[in-house]
GROMACS .gro file of C-alpha atoms in nm:
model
  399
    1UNK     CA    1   0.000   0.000   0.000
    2UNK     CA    2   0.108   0.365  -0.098
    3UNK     CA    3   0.158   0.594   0.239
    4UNK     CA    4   0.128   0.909   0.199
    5UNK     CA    5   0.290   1.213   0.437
    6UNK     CA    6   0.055   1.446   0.603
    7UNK     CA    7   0.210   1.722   0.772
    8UNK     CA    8  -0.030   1.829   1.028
    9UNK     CA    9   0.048   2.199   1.159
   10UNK     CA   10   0.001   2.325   1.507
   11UNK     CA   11   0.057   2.650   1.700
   12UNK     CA   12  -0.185   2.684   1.984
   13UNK     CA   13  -0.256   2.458   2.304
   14UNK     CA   14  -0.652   2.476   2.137
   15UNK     CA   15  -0.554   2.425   1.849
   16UNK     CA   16  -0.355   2.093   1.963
   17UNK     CA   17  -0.643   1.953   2.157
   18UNK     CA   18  -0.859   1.944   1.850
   19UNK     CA   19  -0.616   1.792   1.655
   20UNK     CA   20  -0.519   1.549   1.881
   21UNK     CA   21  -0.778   1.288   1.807
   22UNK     CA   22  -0.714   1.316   1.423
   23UNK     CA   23  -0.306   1.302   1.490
   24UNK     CA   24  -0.367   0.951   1.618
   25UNK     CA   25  -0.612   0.816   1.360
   26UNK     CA   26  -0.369   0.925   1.112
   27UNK     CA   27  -0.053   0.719   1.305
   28UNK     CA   28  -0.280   0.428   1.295
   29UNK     CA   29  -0.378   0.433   0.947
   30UNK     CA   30  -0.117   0.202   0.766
   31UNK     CA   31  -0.147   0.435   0.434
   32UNK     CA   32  -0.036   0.742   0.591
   33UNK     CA   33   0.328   0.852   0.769
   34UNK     CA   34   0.244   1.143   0.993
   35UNK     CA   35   0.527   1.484   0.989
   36UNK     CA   36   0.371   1.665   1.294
   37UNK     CA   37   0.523   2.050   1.254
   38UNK     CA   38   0.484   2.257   1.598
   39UNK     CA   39   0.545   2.670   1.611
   40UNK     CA   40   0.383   2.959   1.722
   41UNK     CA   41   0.334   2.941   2.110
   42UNK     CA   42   0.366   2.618   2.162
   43UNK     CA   43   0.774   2.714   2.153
   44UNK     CA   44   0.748   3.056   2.317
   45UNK     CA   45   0.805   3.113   2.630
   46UNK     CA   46   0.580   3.419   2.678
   47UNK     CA   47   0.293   3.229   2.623
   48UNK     CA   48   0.404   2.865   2.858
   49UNK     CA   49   0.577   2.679   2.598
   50UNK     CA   50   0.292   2.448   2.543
   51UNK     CA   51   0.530   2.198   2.336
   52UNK     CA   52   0.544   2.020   2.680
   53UNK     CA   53   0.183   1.876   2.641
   54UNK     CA   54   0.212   1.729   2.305
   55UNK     CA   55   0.590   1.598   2.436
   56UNK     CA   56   0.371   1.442   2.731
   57UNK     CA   57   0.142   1.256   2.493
   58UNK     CA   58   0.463   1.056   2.323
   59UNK     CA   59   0.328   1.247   1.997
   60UNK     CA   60   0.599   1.201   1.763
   61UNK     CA   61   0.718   1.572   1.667
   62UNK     CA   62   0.876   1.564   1.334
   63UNK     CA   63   1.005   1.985   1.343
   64UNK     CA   64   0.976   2.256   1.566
   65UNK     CA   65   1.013   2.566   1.360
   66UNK     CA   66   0.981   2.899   1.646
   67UNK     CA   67   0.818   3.206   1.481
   68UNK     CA   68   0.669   3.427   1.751
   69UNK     CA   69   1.042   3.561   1.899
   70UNK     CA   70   1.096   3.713   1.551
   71UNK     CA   71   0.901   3.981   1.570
   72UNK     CA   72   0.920   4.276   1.797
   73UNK     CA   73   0.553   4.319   1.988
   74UNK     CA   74   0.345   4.583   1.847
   75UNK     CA   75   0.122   4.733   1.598
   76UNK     CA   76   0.361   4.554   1.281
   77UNK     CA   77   0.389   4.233   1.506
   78UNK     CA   78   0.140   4.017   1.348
   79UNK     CA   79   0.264   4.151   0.982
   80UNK     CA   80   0.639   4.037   1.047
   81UNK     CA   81   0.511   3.707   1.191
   82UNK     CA   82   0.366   3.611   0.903
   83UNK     CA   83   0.657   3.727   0.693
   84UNK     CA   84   0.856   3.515   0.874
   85UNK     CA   85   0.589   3.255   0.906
   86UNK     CA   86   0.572   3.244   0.453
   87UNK     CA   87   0.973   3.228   0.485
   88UNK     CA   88   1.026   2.976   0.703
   89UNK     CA   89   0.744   2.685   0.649
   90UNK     CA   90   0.849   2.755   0.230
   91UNK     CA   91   1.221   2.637   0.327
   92UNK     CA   92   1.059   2.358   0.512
   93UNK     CA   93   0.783   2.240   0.282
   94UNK     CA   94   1.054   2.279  -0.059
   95UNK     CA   95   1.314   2.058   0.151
   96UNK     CA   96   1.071   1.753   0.266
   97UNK     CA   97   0.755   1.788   0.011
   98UNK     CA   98   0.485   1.646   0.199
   99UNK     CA   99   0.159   1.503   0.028
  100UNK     CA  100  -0.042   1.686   0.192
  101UNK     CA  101  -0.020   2.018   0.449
  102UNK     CA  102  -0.299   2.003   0.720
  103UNK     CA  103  -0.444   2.295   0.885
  104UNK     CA  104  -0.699   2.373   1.178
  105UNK     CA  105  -0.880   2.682   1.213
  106UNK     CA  106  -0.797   3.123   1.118
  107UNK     CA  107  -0.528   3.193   1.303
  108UNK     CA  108  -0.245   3.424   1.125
  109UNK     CA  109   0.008   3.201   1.200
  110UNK     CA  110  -0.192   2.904   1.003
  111UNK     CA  111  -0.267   3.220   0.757
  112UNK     CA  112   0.065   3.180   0.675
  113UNK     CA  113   0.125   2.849   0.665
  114UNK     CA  114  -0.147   2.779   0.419
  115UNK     CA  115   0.026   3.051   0.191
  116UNK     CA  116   0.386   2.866   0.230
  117UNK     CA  117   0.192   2.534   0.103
  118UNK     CA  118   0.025   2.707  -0.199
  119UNK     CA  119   0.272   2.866  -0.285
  120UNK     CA  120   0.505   2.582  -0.319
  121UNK     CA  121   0.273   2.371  -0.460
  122UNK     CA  122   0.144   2.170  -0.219
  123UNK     CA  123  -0.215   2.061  -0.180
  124UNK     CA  124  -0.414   2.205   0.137
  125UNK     CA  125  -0.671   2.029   0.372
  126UNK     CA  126  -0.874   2.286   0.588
  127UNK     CA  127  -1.067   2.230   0.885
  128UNK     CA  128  -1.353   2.433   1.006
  129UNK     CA  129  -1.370   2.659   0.751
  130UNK     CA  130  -1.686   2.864   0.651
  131UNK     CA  131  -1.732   2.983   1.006
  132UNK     CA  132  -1.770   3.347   1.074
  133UNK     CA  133  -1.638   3.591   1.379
  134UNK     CA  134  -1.661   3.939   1.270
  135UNK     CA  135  -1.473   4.011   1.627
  136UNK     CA  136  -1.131   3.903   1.502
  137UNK     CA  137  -0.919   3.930   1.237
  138UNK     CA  138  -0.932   3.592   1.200
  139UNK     CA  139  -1.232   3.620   0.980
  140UNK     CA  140  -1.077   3.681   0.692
  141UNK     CA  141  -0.762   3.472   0.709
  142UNK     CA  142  -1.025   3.173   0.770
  143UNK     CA  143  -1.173   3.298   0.396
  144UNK     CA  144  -0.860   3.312   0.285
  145UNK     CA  145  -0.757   3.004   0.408
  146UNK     CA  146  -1.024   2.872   0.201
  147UNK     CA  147  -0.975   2.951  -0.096
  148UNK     CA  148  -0.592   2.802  -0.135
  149UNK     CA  149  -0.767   2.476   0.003
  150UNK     CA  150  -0.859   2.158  -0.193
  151UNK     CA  151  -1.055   1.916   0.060
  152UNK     CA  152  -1.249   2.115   0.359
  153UNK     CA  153  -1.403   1.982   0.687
  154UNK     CA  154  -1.660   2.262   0.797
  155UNK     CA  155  -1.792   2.151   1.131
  156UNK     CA  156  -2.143   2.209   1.046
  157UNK     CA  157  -2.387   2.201   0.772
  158UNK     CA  158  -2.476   2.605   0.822
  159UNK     CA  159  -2.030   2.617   0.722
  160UNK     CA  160  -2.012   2.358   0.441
  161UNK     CA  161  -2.306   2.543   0.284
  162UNK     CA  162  -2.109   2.865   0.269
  163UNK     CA  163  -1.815   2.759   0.157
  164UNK     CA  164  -1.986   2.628  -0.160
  165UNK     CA  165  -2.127   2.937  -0.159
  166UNK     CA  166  -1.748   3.079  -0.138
  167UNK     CA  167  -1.694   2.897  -0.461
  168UNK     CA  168  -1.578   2.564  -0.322
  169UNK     CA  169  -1.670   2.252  -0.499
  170UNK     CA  170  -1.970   2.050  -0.317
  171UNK     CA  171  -1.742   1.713  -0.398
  172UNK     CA  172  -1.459   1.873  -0.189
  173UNK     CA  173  -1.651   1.993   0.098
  174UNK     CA  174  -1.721   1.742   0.382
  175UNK     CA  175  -1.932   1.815   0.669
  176UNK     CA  176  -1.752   1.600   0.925
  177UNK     CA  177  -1.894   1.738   1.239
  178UNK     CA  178  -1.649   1.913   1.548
  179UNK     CA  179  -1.307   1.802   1.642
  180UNK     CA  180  -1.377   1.890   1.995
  181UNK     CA  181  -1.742   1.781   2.007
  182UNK     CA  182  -1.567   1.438   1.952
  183UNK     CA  183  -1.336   1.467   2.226
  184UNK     CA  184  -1.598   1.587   2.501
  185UNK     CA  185  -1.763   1.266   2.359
  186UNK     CA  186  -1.463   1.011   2.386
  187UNK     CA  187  -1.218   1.169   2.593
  188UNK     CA  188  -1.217   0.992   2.945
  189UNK     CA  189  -1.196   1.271   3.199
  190UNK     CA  190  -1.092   1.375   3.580
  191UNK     CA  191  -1.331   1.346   3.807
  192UNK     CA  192  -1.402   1.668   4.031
  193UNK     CA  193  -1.180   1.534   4.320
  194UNK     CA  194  -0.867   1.440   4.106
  195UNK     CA  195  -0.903   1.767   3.873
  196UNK     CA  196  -0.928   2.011   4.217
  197UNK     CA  197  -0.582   1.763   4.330
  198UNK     CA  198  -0.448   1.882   4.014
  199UNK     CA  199  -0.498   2.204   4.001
  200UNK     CA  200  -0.454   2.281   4.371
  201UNK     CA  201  -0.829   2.451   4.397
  202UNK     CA  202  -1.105   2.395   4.619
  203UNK     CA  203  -1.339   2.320   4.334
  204UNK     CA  204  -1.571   2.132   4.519
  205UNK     CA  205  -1.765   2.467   4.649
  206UNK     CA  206  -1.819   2.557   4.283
  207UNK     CA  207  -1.615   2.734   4.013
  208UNK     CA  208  -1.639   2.963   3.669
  209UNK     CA  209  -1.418   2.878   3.342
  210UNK     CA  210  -1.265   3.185   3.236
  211UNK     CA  211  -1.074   3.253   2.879
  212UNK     CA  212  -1.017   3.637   2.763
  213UNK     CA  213  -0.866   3.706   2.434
  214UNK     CA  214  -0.782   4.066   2.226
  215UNK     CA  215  -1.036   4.140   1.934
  216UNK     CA  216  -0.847   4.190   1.695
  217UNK     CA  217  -1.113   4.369   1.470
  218UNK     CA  218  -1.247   4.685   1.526
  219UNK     CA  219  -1.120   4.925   1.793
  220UNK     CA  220  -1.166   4.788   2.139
  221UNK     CA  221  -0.928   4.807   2.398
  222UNK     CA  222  -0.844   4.483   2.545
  223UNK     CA  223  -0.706   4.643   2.908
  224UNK     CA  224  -1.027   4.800   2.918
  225UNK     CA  225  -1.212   4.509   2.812
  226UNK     CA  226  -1.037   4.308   3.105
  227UNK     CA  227  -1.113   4.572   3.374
  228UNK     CA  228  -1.493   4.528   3.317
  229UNK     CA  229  -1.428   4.190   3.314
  230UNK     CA  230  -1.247   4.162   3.615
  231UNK     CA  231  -1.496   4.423   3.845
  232UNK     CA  232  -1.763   4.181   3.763
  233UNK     CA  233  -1.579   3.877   3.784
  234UNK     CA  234  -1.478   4.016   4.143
  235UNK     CA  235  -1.870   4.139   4.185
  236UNK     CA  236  -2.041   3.774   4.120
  237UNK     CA  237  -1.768   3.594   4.325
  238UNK     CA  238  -1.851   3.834   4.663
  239UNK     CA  239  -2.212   3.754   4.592
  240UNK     CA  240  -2.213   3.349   4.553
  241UNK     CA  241  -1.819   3.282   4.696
  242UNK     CA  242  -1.783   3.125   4.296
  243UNK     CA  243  -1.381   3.104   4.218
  244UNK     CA  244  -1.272   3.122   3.901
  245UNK     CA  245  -1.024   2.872   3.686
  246UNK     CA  246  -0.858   3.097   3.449
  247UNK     CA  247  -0.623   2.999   3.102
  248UNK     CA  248  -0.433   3.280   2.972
  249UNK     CA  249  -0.462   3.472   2.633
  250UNK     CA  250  -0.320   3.359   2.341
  251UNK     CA  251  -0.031   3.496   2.104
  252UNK     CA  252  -0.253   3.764   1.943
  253UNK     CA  253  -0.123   4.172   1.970
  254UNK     CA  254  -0.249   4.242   2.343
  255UNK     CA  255  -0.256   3.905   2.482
  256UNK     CA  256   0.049   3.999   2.699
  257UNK     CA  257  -0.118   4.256   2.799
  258UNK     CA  258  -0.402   4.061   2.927
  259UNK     CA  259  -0.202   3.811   3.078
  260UNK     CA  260   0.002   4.025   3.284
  261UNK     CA  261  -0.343   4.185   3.419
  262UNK     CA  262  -0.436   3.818   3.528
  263UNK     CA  263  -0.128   3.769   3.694
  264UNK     CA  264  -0.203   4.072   3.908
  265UNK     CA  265  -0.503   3.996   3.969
  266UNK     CA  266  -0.477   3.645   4.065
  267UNK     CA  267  -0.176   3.779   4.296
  268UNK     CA  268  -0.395   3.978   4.469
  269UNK     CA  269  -0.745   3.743   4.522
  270UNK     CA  270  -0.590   3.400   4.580
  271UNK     CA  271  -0.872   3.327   4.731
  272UNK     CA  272  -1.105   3.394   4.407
  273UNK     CA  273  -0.885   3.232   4.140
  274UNK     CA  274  -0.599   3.067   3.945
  275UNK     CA  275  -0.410   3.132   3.629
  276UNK     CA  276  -0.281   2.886   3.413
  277UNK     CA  277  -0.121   2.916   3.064
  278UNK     CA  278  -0.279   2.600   2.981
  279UNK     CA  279  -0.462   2.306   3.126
  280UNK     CA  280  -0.411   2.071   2.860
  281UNK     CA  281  -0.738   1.894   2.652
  282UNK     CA  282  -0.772   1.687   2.922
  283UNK     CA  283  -0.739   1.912   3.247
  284UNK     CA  284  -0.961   2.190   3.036
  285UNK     CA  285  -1.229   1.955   2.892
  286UNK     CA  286  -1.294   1.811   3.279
  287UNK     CA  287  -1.314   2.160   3.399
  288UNK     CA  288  -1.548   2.257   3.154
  289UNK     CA  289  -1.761   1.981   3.265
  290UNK     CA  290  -1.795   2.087   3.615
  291UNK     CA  291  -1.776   2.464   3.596
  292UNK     CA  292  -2.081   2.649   3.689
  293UNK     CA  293  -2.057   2.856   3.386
  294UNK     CA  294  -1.824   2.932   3.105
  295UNK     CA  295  -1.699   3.276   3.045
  296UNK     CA  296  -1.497   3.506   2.808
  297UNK     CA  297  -1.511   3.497   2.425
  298UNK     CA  298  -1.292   3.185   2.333
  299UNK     CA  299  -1.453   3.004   2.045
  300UNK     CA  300  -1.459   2.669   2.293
  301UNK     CA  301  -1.722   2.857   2.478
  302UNK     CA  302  -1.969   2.931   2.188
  303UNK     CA  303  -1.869   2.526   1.976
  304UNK     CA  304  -1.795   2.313   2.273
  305UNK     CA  305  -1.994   2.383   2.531
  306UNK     CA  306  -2.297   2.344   2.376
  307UNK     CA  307  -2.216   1.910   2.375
  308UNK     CA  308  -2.180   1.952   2.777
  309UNK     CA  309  -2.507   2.218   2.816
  310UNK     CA  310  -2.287   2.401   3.027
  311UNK     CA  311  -2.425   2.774   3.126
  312UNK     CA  312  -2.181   3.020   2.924
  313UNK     CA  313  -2.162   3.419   2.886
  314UNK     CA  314  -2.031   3.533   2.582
  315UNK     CA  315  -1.842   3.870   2.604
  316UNK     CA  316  -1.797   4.158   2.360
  317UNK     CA  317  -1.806   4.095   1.986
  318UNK     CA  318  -1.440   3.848   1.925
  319UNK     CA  319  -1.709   3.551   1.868
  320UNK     CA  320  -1.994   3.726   1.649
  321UNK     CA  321  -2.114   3.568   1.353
  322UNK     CA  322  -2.097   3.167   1.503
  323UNK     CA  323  -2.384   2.965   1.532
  324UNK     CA  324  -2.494   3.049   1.942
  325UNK     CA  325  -2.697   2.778   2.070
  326UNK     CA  326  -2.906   2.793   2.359
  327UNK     CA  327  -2.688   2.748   2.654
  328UNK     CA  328  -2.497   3.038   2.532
  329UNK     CA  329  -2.560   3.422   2.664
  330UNK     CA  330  -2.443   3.722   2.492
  331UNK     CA  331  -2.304   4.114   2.589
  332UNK     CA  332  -2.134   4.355   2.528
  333UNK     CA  333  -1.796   4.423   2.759
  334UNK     CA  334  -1.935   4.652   2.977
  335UNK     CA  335  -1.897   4.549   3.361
  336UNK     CA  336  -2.284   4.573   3.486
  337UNK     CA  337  -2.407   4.361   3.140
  338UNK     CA  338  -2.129   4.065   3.228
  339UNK     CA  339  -2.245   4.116   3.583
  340UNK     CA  340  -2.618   4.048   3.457
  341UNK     CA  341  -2.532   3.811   3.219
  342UNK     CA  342  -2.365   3.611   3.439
  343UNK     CA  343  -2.628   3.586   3.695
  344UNK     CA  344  -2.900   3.439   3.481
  345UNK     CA  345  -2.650   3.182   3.364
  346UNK     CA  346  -2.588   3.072   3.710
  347UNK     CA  347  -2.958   3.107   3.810
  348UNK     CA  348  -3.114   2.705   3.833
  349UNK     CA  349  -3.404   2.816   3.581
  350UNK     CA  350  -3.139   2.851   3.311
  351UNK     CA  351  -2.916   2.604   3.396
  352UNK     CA  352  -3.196   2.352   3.330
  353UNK     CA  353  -3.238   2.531   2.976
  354UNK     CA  354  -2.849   2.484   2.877
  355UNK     CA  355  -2.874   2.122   2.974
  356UNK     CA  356  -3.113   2.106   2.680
  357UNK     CA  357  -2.899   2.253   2.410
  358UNK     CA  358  -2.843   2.033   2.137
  359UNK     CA  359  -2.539   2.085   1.980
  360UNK     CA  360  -2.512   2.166   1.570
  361UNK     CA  361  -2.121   2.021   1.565
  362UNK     CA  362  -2.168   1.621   1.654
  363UNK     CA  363  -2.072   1.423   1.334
  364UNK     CA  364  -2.017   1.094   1.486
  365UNK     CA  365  -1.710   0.961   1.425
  366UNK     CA  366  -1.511   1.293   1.306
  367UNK     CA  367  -1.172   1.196   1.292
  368UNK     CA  368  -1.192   0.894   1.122
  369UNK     CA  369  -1.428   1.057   0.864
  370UNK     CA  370  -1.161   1.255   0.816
  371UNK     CA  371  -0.864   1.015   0.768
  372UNK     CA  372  -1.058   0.819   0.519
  373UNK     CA  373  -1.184   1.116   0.375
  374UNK     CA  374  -0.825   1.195   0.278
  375UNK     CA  375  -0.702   0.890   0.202
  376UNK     CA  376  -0.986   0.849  -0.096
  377UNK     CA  377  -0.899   1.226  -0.213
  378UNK     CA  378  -0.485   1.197  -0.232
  379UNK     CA  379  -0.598   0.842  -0.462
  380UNK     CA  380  -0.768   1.080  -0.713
  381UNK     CA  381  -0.488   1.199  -0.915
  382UNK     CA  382  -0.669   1.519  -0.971
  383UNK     CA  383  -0.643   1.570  -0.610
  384UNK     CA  384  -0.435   1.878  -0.639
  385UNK     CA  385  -0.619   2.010  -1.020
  386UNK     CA  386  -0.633   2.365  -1.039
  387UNK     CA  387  -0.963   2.475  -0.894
  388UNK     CA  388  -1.257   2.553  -1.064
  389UNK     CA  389  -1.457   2.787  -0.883
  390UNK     CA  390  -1.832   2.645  -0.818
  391UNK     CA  391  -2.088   2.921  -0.935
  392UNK     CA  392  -2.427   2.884  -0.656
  393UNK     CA  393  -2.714   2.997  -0.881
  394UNK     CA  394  -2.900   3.321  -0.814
  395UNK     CA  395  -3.250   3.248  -0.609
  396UNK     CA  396  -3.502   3.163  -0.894
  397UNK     CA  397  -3.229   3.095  -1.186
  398UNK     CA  398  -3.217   2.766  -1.340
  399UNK     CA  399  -2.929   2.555  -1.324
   0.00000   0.00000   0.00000
């Protein structure tokens, strides 16, 4: 049998967790040889050096290629990380020519990776494409993303539909369900007592899951952002004694920023919280479980809590445009509206109504949809054709 190297790209501790069920249905599969390529926080320092969780896994790392220390922080950082970015993943793809280059998500850093591939001629798988968030700029480098793809996996039906409305052939767009819907479904997790032992928390007496990142479109300030956050954060936890279980921002222009304010802040109410850089899938997928709500604007808190029916608040705008399901609560990043928000999300009348959310990202078996979804795409030796752009027909015109 033919194998075929994938090289699978990752840059985020999120971004790893999703990928990690796929990672090991593609080092199973006897037609595939697996080139796992980590950068972007995962070897900075400033943001925890999160290589050490995919190191603990035995995940076989085939290059670590460090991007984020390149570029001085600022209003040009995310420009000259990509530079870089183009620069350094084209050296890597010309010298080992991979199959196939496999990418999760929008983030600049995978912006630029999916540029390095096309332009060096190497064929492109995308997952979760078509999705929108008109809070960050990773709107458009998902959209552009999409269109140097050949094979997508949109999480959803609402996403596959647009991307063939983006142009993208129907044949080449599979709706394979969530990565992380599958591993809230599969993953065995901590119980309460061994995740509060891990942690070093007194969860038992109830606790809030916290994530806070920049939006990166628009003009909002993110220290501003955080100190509404924060007031009401401190507000709910006077009223109800709730702690909070906080992971740090990620490697976006005022994430530092942000993390430096939880720092202080955790320094000064040890007694209402705890910072980490990252919990690992595991650690975070067991504390989302338990948490009496979810809050911030990560995307895990509008696509993955919906599978638990966990209470969540949405804040400020980074997340607009996704599909928000029932368990989910939106506002803007003012302090009394989070303070609001938050209490009907922990009130026992809406609690019962999250538990009901059904959620729009379960497709069953994802990764392995997705391996042999892949496999039957690199056998078509069109698989990497120029495209032909898929014209949707006006409402009412004949096809």
């Amino acid at each position: 049998m033919k194998q075929y190297t994938l090289a699978v790209v990752t840059s985020t501790r999120a971004e790893y967790g999703l990928l990690r069920p796929l990672l090991e249905q593609i080092q199973s599969h006897p037609a595939f040889r697996l080139a796992l390529v980590v950068t972007g926080a995962h070897l900075s320092q400033q943001y925890g050096s999160t290589v050490q969780e995919i190191e603990q896994d035995n995940m076989p790392i085939a290059e670590r290629i460090p991007i984020l220390d390149k570029a001085q922080q600022g209003s040009a950082f995310t420009a000259h990380t990509v530079a870089y970015t183009i620069q350094a993943f084209s050296d890597w793809f010309v010298s080992h020519r991979p199959d196939a280059v496999v990418v999760l998500g929008d983030r600049y850093e995978i912006f630029a990776v999916a540029q390095a591939a096309a332009m060096t001629g190497l064929p492109l798988v995308h997952i979760s494409g078509g999705d929108v968030t008109l809070g960050a700029q990773d709107d458009y480098y998902r959209h552009c993303i999409t269109k140097m793809a050949q094979l997508h996996f949109p999480s959803c039906e609402t996403y596959a539909r647009r991307l063939i409305c983006m142009g993208e052939q129907p044949s080449r767009v599979v709706c394979v369900g969530g990565l992380g819907d599958e591993n809230i479904r599969t993953m065995e997790k901590l119980t309460l007592a061994q995740l509060s032992e891990s942690l070093q928390m007194p969860l038992e007496q109830g606790y809030g899951l916290v994530t806070f990142h920049p939006e990166t479109a628009g003009e909002a300030d993110p220290k501003e952002q955080m100190k509404q956050l924060l007031a009401a954060m401190e507000t709910i936890s006077k009223e109800t004694g709730l702690q909070w279980v906080v992971t740090k921002s990620n490697a976006d222009d005022g994430g530092l920023d942000i993390n430096a304010m939880w720092d202080k802040w955790t320094e000064e109410h040890p007694q209402w919280g705890k910072a980490f850089f990252s919990l690992g899938v595991k650690r975070y997928l067991s504390a989302m479980q338990y948490a009496a709500v979810v809050l911030g604007n990560s995307s895990s808190g509008v696509v993955e809590t919906p599978t638990f029916g966990i209470p969540t608040v949405n804040v400020g705008r980074r997340q607009e445009g996704r599909i928000i399901c029932d368990n989910v609560l939106c506002c803007d990043s003012q302090q009394n509206q989070i303070e609001a928000a938050l209490r009907t999300a922990l009130s026992e009348e809406f609690r019962k109504k999250a538990a009901e959310t059904k959620s729009p990202y379960n497709g069953g078996n994802t990764s392995q949809r997705m391996v042999q979804a892949m496999l039957e795409w690199l056998e078509d030796p069109n698989h990497n054709a120029p495209k032909v752009f898929y014209d949707v027909p006006f409402p009412g015109q004949e096809e």
